[in-house]
């Protein structure tokens, strides 16, 4: 949800307004804008997922810092995970410095203090959660800060954050938003423990978060046609039998869940302008469907239309909407096409 766009403000008010909004959303901090004389542009979006708050900050370069003194003015003691989806971020804590690009994560603990920023135009994506919700000692969190690159959980959490950000408006409004926030929290616990805890604690948290890590792994590899129960089990050092038992206990049908998520991906790509030049077979193959006939059959079973019909209906409806914007009322044929699309959405498999 868009909270602030400084393009709507007079240039002289932008820095002060952004600072006030940032403090209101995430807590007390210091902020220094890069080249304020050249103009400041900021766009701040915020979404809530139960115990977790997701932020996306777009715009010109800046430096933000938090000190123990800032923390004393806040009622919340929080932990944040930060990544940079555009540009290169710089994170500093207690002598530890790291570059944070699109393939890296930084862990920040508010009471420990830290500094983060970027130069030029950039986009940072971060989430924040109360430290007590992690259920981990603060010294463990701080121990993990310089060690994240060593964690096997980091790529899973990074992919998870990207997925949340990409569909944040839709997902945060969904009934499952709180569950998504809780899953993110559990992945964060696993991330910290994997590099900072003793063997006993690592084993305990690994067991508690296994299903969540399995699901995150599957999401990160959905487009790989080699994704199988055997490869999933091997990646988590468990047997295929244990994998199936784990999924059953979690109320999850493994094959059906994978197929459903892949079908959702193809359905999305079939109606997205940047994929308009690609064939249906190429899109299906990019989501792990190597057999065109099987893909078409499963798509029809789930959505009530074939992939070709789905693409044509959406394309016709989009074109008709453009005409209607300049020509007047919506025709009966367009209404019929829209109803068909909605009916296809309603036919989604469980």
Tab-separated table of N, CA and C in Angstrom, residues 42-143:
chain	number	residue	atom	x	y	z
A	42	UNK	N	11.124	10.129	-3.365
A	42	UNK	CA	10.918	8.960	-2.513
A	42	UNK	C	9.492	8.438	-2.688
A	43	UNK	N	9.408	7.110	-2.701
A	43	UNK	CA	8.098	6.447	-2.751
A	43	UNK	C	8.140	5.334	-1.720
A	44	UNK	N	7.299	5.405	-0.712
A	44	UNK	CA	7.311	4.430	0.379
A	44	UNK	C	6.017	3.627	0.363
A	45	UNK	N	6.168	2.294	0.339
A	45	UNK	CA	5.021	1.389	0.399
A	45	UNK	C	5.147	0.513	1.639
A	46	UNK	N	4.025	0.226	2.274
A	46	UNK	CA	4.009	-0.564	3.507
A	46	UNK	C	2.850	-1.549	3.452
A	47	UNK	N	3.134	-2.801	3.826
A	47	UNK	CA	2.095	-3.834	3.886
A	47	UNK	C	2.211	-4.597	5.205
A	48	UNK	N	1.096	-5.042	5.736
A	48	UNK	CA	1.093	-5.813	6.976
A	48	UNK	C	0.730	-7.268	6.703
A	49	UNK	N	1.531	-8.158	7.271
A	49	UNK	CA	1.287	-9.597	7.195
A	49	UNK	C	1.291	-10.152	8.621
A	50	UNK	N	0.207	-9.922	9.350
A	50	UNK	CA	0.147	-10.402	10.722
A	50	UNK	C	1.240	-9.782	11.570
A	51	UNK	N	2.168	-10.598	12.099
A	51	UNK	CA	3.216	-10.081	12.982
A	51	UNK	C	4.316	-9.317	12.255
A	52	UNK	N	4.233	-9.266	10.950
A	52	UNK	CA	5.334	-8.744	10.136
A	52	UNK	C	4.878	-7.541	9.323
A	53	UNK	N	5.764	-6.550	9.180
A	53	UNK	CA	5.503	-5.389	8.325
A	53	UNK	C	6.544	-5.357	7.214
A	54	UNK	N	6.071	-5.276	5.968
A	54	UNK	CA	6.948	-5.252	4.795
A	54	UNK	C	7.021	-3.831	4.254
A	55	UNK	N	8.244	-3.374	3.948
A	55	UNK	CA	8.479	-2.026	3.432
A	55	UNK	C	9.173	-2.104	2.072
A	56	UNK	N	8.817	-1.184	1.188
A	56	UNK	CA	9.565	-0.991	-0.058
A	56	UNK	C	9.801	0.505	-0.223
A	57	UNK	N	11.069	0.885	-0.333
A	57	UNK	CA	11.435	2.295	-0.472
A	57	UNK	C	12.112	2.497	-1.818
A	58	UNK	N	11.488	3.308	-2.678
A	58	UNK	CA	12.025	3.601	-4.005
A	58	UNK	C	12.529	5.038	-4.012
A	59	UNK	N	13.642	5.286	-4.698
A	59	UNK	CA	14.012	6.680	-4.869
A	59	UNK	C	15.488	6.985	-4.845
A	60	UNK	N	15.768	8.262	-4.680
A	60	UNK	CA	17.138	8.765	-4.706
A	60	UNK	C	17.904	8.307	-3.469
A	61	UNK	N	19.227	8.401	-3.567
A	61	UNK	CA	20.095	7.878	-2.526
A	61	UNK	C	19.896	8.528	-1.163
A	62	UNK	N	20.209	7.754	-0.134
A	62	UNK	CA	20.093	8.270	1.227
A	62	UNK	C	20.886	7.380	2.174
A	63	UNK	N	20.989	7.844	3.392
A	63	UNK	CA	21.619	7.075	4.466
A	63	UNK	C	20.688	7.139	5.669
A	64	UNK	N	20.355	5.984	6.235
A	64	UNK	CA	19.505	5.915	7.421
A	64	UNK	C	20.271	5.202	8.522
A	65	UNK	N	20.172	5.705	9.747
A	65	UNK	CA	20.898	5.042	10.832
A	65	UNK	C	20.048	5.014	12.095
A	66	UNK	N	20.308	3.997	12.871
A	66	UNK	CA	19.661	3.853	14.178
A	66	UNK	C	20.734	3.569	15.208
A	67	UNK	N	20.629	4.209	16.354
A	67	UNK	CA	21.585	4.036	17.445
A	67	UNK	C	20.828	3.545	18.677
A	68	UNK	N	21.549	3.045	19.682
A	68	UNK	CA	20.875	2.679	20.942
A	68	UNK	C	20.075	3.845	21.520
A	69	UNK	N	20.544	5.058	21.286
A	69	UNK	CA	19.803	6.233	21.774
A	69	UNK	C	18.454	6.339	21.068
A	70	UNK	N	18.429	6.115	19.748
A	70	UNK	CA	17.151	6.110	19.031
A	70	UNK	C	16.225	5.048	19.614
A	71	UNK	N	16.794	3.879	19.897
A	71	UNK	CA	15.989	2.758	20.393
A	71	UNK	C	15.310	3.089	21.714
A	72	UNK	N	15.947	3.924	22.517
A	72	UNK	CA	15.364	4.268	23.816
A	72	UNK	C	14.089	5.100	23.667
A	73	UNK	N	13.912	5.725	22.506
A	73	UNK	CA	12.712	6.524	22.267
A	73	UNK	C	11.572	5.683	21.683
A	74	UNK	N	11.859	4.429	21.357
A	74	UNK	CA	10.857	3.563	20.745
A	74	UNK	C	10.280	2.588	21.754
A	75	UNK	N	9.000	2.289	21.586
A	75	UNK	CA	8.373	1.287	22.444
A	75	UNK	C	8.602	-0.114	21.899
A	76	UNK	N	9.009	-0.209	20.619
A	76	UNK	CA	9.190	-1.513	19.984
A	76	UNK	C	10.671	-1.834	19.799
A	77	UNK	N	11.028	-3.052	20.168
A	77	UNK	CA	12.367	-3.583	19.910
A	77	UNK	C	12.227	-4.540	18.737
A	78	UNK	N	12.787	-4.189	17.593
A	78	UNK	CA	12.516	-4.953	16.376
A	78	UNK	C	13.782	-5.496	15.717
A	79	UNK	N	13.545	-6.503	14.890
A	79	UNK	CA	14.572	-7.077	14.023
A	79	UNK	C	14.102	-6.894	12.585
A	80	UNK	N	15.016	-6.547	11.696
A	80	UNK	CA	14.671	-6.353	10.289
A	80	UNK	C	15.582	-7.179	9.395
A	81	UNK	N	15.026	-7.625	8.284
A	81	UNK	CA	15.796	-8.240	7.204
A	81	UNK	C	15.690	-7.309	6.010
A	82	UNK	N	16.833	-6.947	5.426
A	82	UNK	CA	16.877	-5.946	4.360
A	82	UNK	C	17.531	-6.542	3.117
A	83	UNK	N	16.968	-6.227	1.953
A	83	UNK	CA	17.619	-6.543	0.690
A	83	UNK	C	17.434	-5.350	-0.245
A	84	UNK	N	18.153	-5.351	-1.339
A	84	UNK	CA	18.111	-4.246	-2.293
A	84	UNK	C	17.687	-4.821	-3.639
A	85	UNK	N	16.504	-4.452	-4.131
A	85	UNK	CA	16.058	-4.997	-5.414
A	85	UNK	C	16.542	-4.167	-6.594
A	86	UNK	N	17.007	-2.952	-6.335
A	86	UNK	CA	17.626	-2.116	-7.377
A	86	UNK	C	18.743	-1.310	-6.746
A	87	UNK	N	19.881	-1.244	-7.429
A	87	UNK	CA	21.029	-0.542	-6.882
A	87	UNK	C	21.805	-1.421	-5.909
A	88	UNK	N	22.786	-0.817	-5.259
A	88	UNK	CA	23.628	-1.549	-4.307
A	88	UNK	C	23.558	-0.868	-2.945
A	89	UNK	N	23.070	-1.596	-1.962
A	89	UNK	CA	22.981	-1.056	-0.617
A	89	UNK	C	24.274	-1.270	0.151
A	90	UNK	N	24.450	-0.493	1.213
A	90	UNK	CA	25.616	-0.623	2.091
A	90	UNK	C	25.122	-0.699	3.531
A	91	UNK	N	25.503	-1.774	4.224
A	91	UNK	CA	25.059	-2.010	5.600
A	91	UNK	C	26.270	-2.002	6.524
A	92	UNK	N	26.141	-1.317	7.661
A	92	UNK	CA	27.229	-1.242	8.636
A	92	UNK	C	26.678	-1.487	10.031
A	93	UNK	N	27.381	-2.334	10.788
A	93	UNK	CA	27.031	-2.572	12.193
A	93	UNK	C	28.279	-2.976	12.972
A	94	UNK	N	28.609	-2.223	13.983
A	94	UNK	CA	29.671	-2.595	14.916
A	94	UNK	C	30.966	-3.007	14.202
A	95	UNK	N	31.351	-2.256	13.191
A	95	UNK	CA	32.568	-2.567	12.447
A	95	UNK	C	32.366	-3.523	11.294
A	96	UNK	N	31.231	-4.215	11.259
A	96	UNK	CA	30.925	-5.117	10.142
A	96	UNK	C	30.315	-4.310	9.004
A	97	UNK	N	30.875	-4.467	7.799
A	97	UNK	CA	30.362	-3.776	6.625
A	97	UNK	C	30.071	-4.792	5.529
A	98	UNK	N	28.967	-4.597	4.825
A	98	UNK	CA	28.661	-5.492	3.709
A	98	UNK	C	27.874	-4.764	2.633
A	99	UNK	N	28.112	-5.184	1.397
A	99	UNK	CA	27.320	-4.699	0.276
A	99	UNK	C	26.063	-5.559	0.190
A	100	UNK	N	24.944	-4.916	-0.064
A	100	UNK	CA	23.664	-5.623	-0.139
A	100	UNK	C	23.046	-5.357	-1.504
A	101	UNK	N	23.161	-6.349	-2.381
A	101	UNK	CA	22.552	-6.256	-3.696
A	101	UNK	C	21.300	-7.104	-3.762
A	102	UNK	N	20.804	-7.362	-4.973
A	102	UNK	CA	19.583	-8.158	-5.127
A	102	UNK	C	19.712	-9.598	-4.644
A	103	UNK	N	20.936	-10.095	-4.493
A	103	UNK	CA	21.135	-11.480	-4.079
A	103	UNK	C	21.673	-11.605	-2.663
A	104	UNK	N	21.491	-10.572	-1.857
A	104	UNK	CA	22.039	-10.596	-0.493
A	104	UNK	C	21.008	-10.102	0.513
A	105	UNK	N	21.220	-10.485	1.765
A	105	UNK	CA	20.373	-10.058	2.871
A	105	UNK	C	21.227	-9.426	3.959
A	106	UNK	N	20.661	-8.463	4.652
A	106	UNK	CA	21.292	-7.908	5.852
A	106	UNK	C	20.322	-8.069	7.012
A	107	UNK	N	20.869	-8.365	8.177
A	107	UNK	CA	20.078	-8.525	9.395
A	107	UNK	C	20.351	-7.342	10.316
A	108	UNK	N	19.307	-6.629	10.708
A	108	UNK	CA	19.461	-5.445	11.555
A	108	UNK	C	18.648	-5.604	12.832
A	109	UNK	N	19.283	-5.277	13.955
A	109	UNK	CA	18.615	-5.318	15.258
A	109	UNK	C	18.565	-3.896	15.787
A	110	UNK	N	17.358	-3.377	16.002
A	110	UNK	CA	17.199	-1.955	16.313
A	110	UNK	C	18.016	-1.519	17.528
A	111	UNK	N	17.969	-2.292	18.618
A	111	UNK	CA	18.667	-1.858	19.832
A	111	UNK	C	20.181	-1.948	19.700
A	112	UNK	N	20.654	-2.711	18.705
A	112	UNK	CA	22.099	-2.814	18.490
A	112	UNK	C	22.624	-1.663	17.650
A	113	UNK	N	21.711	-0.960	16.955
A	113	UNK	CA	22.125	0.128	16.089
A	113	UNK	C	22.696	-0.383	14.775
A	114	UNK	N	22.517	0.393	13.709
A	114	UNK	CA	23.072	0.035	12.397
A	114	UNK	C	22.928	1.228	11.460
A	115	UNK	N	23.547	1.102	10.292
A	115	UNK	CA	23.434	2.125	9.254
A	115	UNK	C	23.189	1.432	7.924
A	116	UNK	N	22.308	2.026	7.111
A	116	UNK	CA	22.023	1.443	5.799
A	116	UNK	C	21.764	2.572	4.807
A	117	UNK	N	22.165	2.359	3.561
A	117	UNK	CA	21.904	3.371	2.550
A	117	UNK	C	22.321	2.921	1.167
A	118	UNK	N	22.092	3.785	0.190
A	118	UNK	CA	22.537	3.526	-1.179
A	118	UNK	C	22.766	4.854	-1.891
A	119	UNK	N	23.469	4.789	-3.009
A	119	UNK	CA	23.783	5.973	-3.799
A	119	UNK	C	23.054	5.894	-5.133
A	120	UNK	N	22.615	7.038	-5.652
A	120	UNK	CA	21.877	7.035	-6.902
A	120	UNK	C	20.450	6.565	-6.673
A	121	UNK	N	19.826	6.085	-7.742
A	121	UNK	CA	18.454	5.583	-7.627
A	121	UNK	C	18.471	4.131	-7.165
A	122	UNK	N	17.623	3.808	-6.218
A	122	UNK	CA	17.591	2.443	-5.702
A	122	UNK	C	16.229	2.076	-5.149
A	123	UNK	N	16.080	0.779	-4.871
A	123	UNK	CA	14.866	0.259	-4.235
A	123	UNK	C	15.289	-0.717	-3.150
A	124	UNK	N	14.944	-0.413	-1.919
A	124	UNK	CA	15.217	-1.348	-0.830
A	124	UNK	C	13.910	-1.997	-0.398
A	125	UNK	N	13.998	-3.277	-0.056
A	125	UNK	CA	12.840	-4.032	0.431
A	125	UNK	C	13.241	-4.630	1.770
A	126	UNK	N	12.414	-4.440	2.769
A	126	UNK	CA	12.755	-4.923	4.110
A	126	UNK	C	11.493	-5.324	4.850
A	127	UNK	N	11.648	-6.228	5.802
A	127	UNK	CA	10.529	-6.475	6.704
A	127	UNK	C	11.005	-6.341	8.137
A	128	UNK	N	10.062	-6.020	9.005
A	128	UNK	CA	10.355	-5.741	10.406
A	128	UNK	C	9.414	-6.560	11.278
A	129	UNK	N	9.947	-7.100	12.378
A	129	UNK	CA	9.136	-7.888	13.303
A	129	UNK	C	9.641	-7.642	14.721
A	130	UNK	N	8.759	-7.709	15.694
A	130	UNK	CA	9.182	-7.549	17.085
A	130	UNK	C	10.143	-8.661	17.478
A	131	UNK	N	11.216	-8.293	18.167
A	131	UNK	CA	12.234	-9.268	18.558
A	131	UNK	C	11.645	-10.399	19.383
A	132	UNK	N	10.713	-10.084	20.262
A	132	UNK	CA	10.158	-11.128	21.127
A	132	UNK	C	9.397	-12.186	20.344
A	133	UNK	N	8.890	-11.821	19.147
A	133	UNK	CA	8.171	-12.807	18.327
A	133	UNK	C	9.110	-13.864	17.762
A	134	UNK	N	10.397	-13.540	17.664
A	134	UNK	CA	11.370	-14.521	17.176
A	134	UNK	C	11.595	-15.637	18.182
A	135	UNK	N	11.455	-15.309	19.455
A	135	UNK	CA	11.681	-16.313	20.490
A	135	UNK	C	13.137	-16.712	20.618
A	136	UNK	N	14.043	-15.789	20.283
A	136	UNK	CA	15.482	-16.062	20.351
A	136	UNK	C	16.158	-15.016	21.235
A	137	UNK	N	17.213	-15.397	21.962
A	137	UNK	CA	17.954	-14.421	22.772
A	137	UNK	C	18.561	-13.332	21.885
A	138	UNK	N	18.616	-12.115	22.394
A	138	UNK	CA	19.148	-11.009	21.602
A	138	UNK	C	20.605	-11.230	21.221
A	139	UNK	N	21.376	-11.871	22.089
A	139	UNK	CA	22.789	-12.088	21.757
A	139	UNK	C	22.922	-13.014	20.554
A	140	UNK	N	21.955	-13.922	20.380
A	140	UNK	CA	21.984	-14.831	19.233
A	140	UNK	C	21.723	-14.056	17.942
A	141	UNK	N	20.773	-13.131	17.997
A	141	UNK	CA	20.466	-12.299	16.832
A	141	UNK	C	21.693	-11.492	16.426
A	142	UNK	N	22.361	-10.892	17.396
A	142	UNK	CA	23.529	-10.058	17.089
A	142	UNK	C	24.695	-10.902	16.576
A	143	UNK	N	24.841	-12.103	17.104
A	143	UNK	CA	25.905	-12.992	16.622
A	143	UNK	C	25.711	-13.325	15.150
